[in-house]
């Protein structure tokens, strides 16, 4: 999965940072989705 540095590599790093920030809100989102069902 690790290729040589490329624009997509920058994007994946940015996505990783977003996921790290949203780790808590993701749990809330899961709870909301379960509550909606």
Short mmCIF file of C-alpha atoms in Angstrom, two decimals, residues 1-36:
data_model
loop_
_atom_site.label_atom_id
_atom_site.label_comp_id
_atom_site.label_asym_id
_atom_site.label_seq_id
_atom_site.Cartn_x
_atom_site.Cartn_y
_atom_site.Cartn_z
CA UNK A 1 0.00 0.00 0.00
CA UNK A 2 2.97 2.31 0.66
CA UNK A 3 4.06 3.74 -2.69
CA UNK A 4 6.67 6.41 -3.35
CA UNK A 5 5.74 9.92 -2.20
CA UNK A 6 2.98 11.36 -4.37
CA UNK A 7 0.04 13.82 -4.11
CA UNK A 8 -2.14 10.91 -2.99
CA UNK A 9 0.35 10.33 -0.16
CA UNK A 10 -0.26 13.88 1.04
CA UNK A 11 -3.99 13.25 0.79
CA UNK A 12 -3.79 10.02 2.78
CA UNK A 13 -1.80 11.77 5.51
CA UNK A 14 -4.44 14.50 5.65
CA UNK A 15 -7.19 11.88 5.85
CA UNK A 16 -5.33 10.14 8.68
CA UNK A 17 -5.18 13.44 10.58
CA UNK A 18 -8.91 14.02 10.01
CA UNK A 19 -9.73 10.49 11.21
CA UNK A 20 -7.55 11.00 14.29
CA UNK A 21 -9.40 14.22 15.10
CA UNK A 22 -12.79 12.62 14.43
CA UNK A 23 -12.10 9.44 16.43
CA UNK A 24 -14.36 10.70 19.22
CA UNK A 25 -17.07 12.18 17.01
CA UNK A 26 -17.00 8.99 14.94
CA UNK A 27 -18.15 7.10 18.04
CA UNK A 28 -20.97 9.61 18.43
CA UNK A 29 -21.83 9.19 14.74
CA UNK A 30 -22.04 5.42 15.19
CA UNK A 31 -24.34 5.93 18.17
CA UNK A 32 -26.51 8.30 16.14
CA UNK A 33 -26.68 5.84 13.24
CA UNK A 34 -27.64 3.00 15.58
CA UNK A 35 -30.23 5.25 17.23
CA UNK A 36 -31.64 6.21 13.81
#
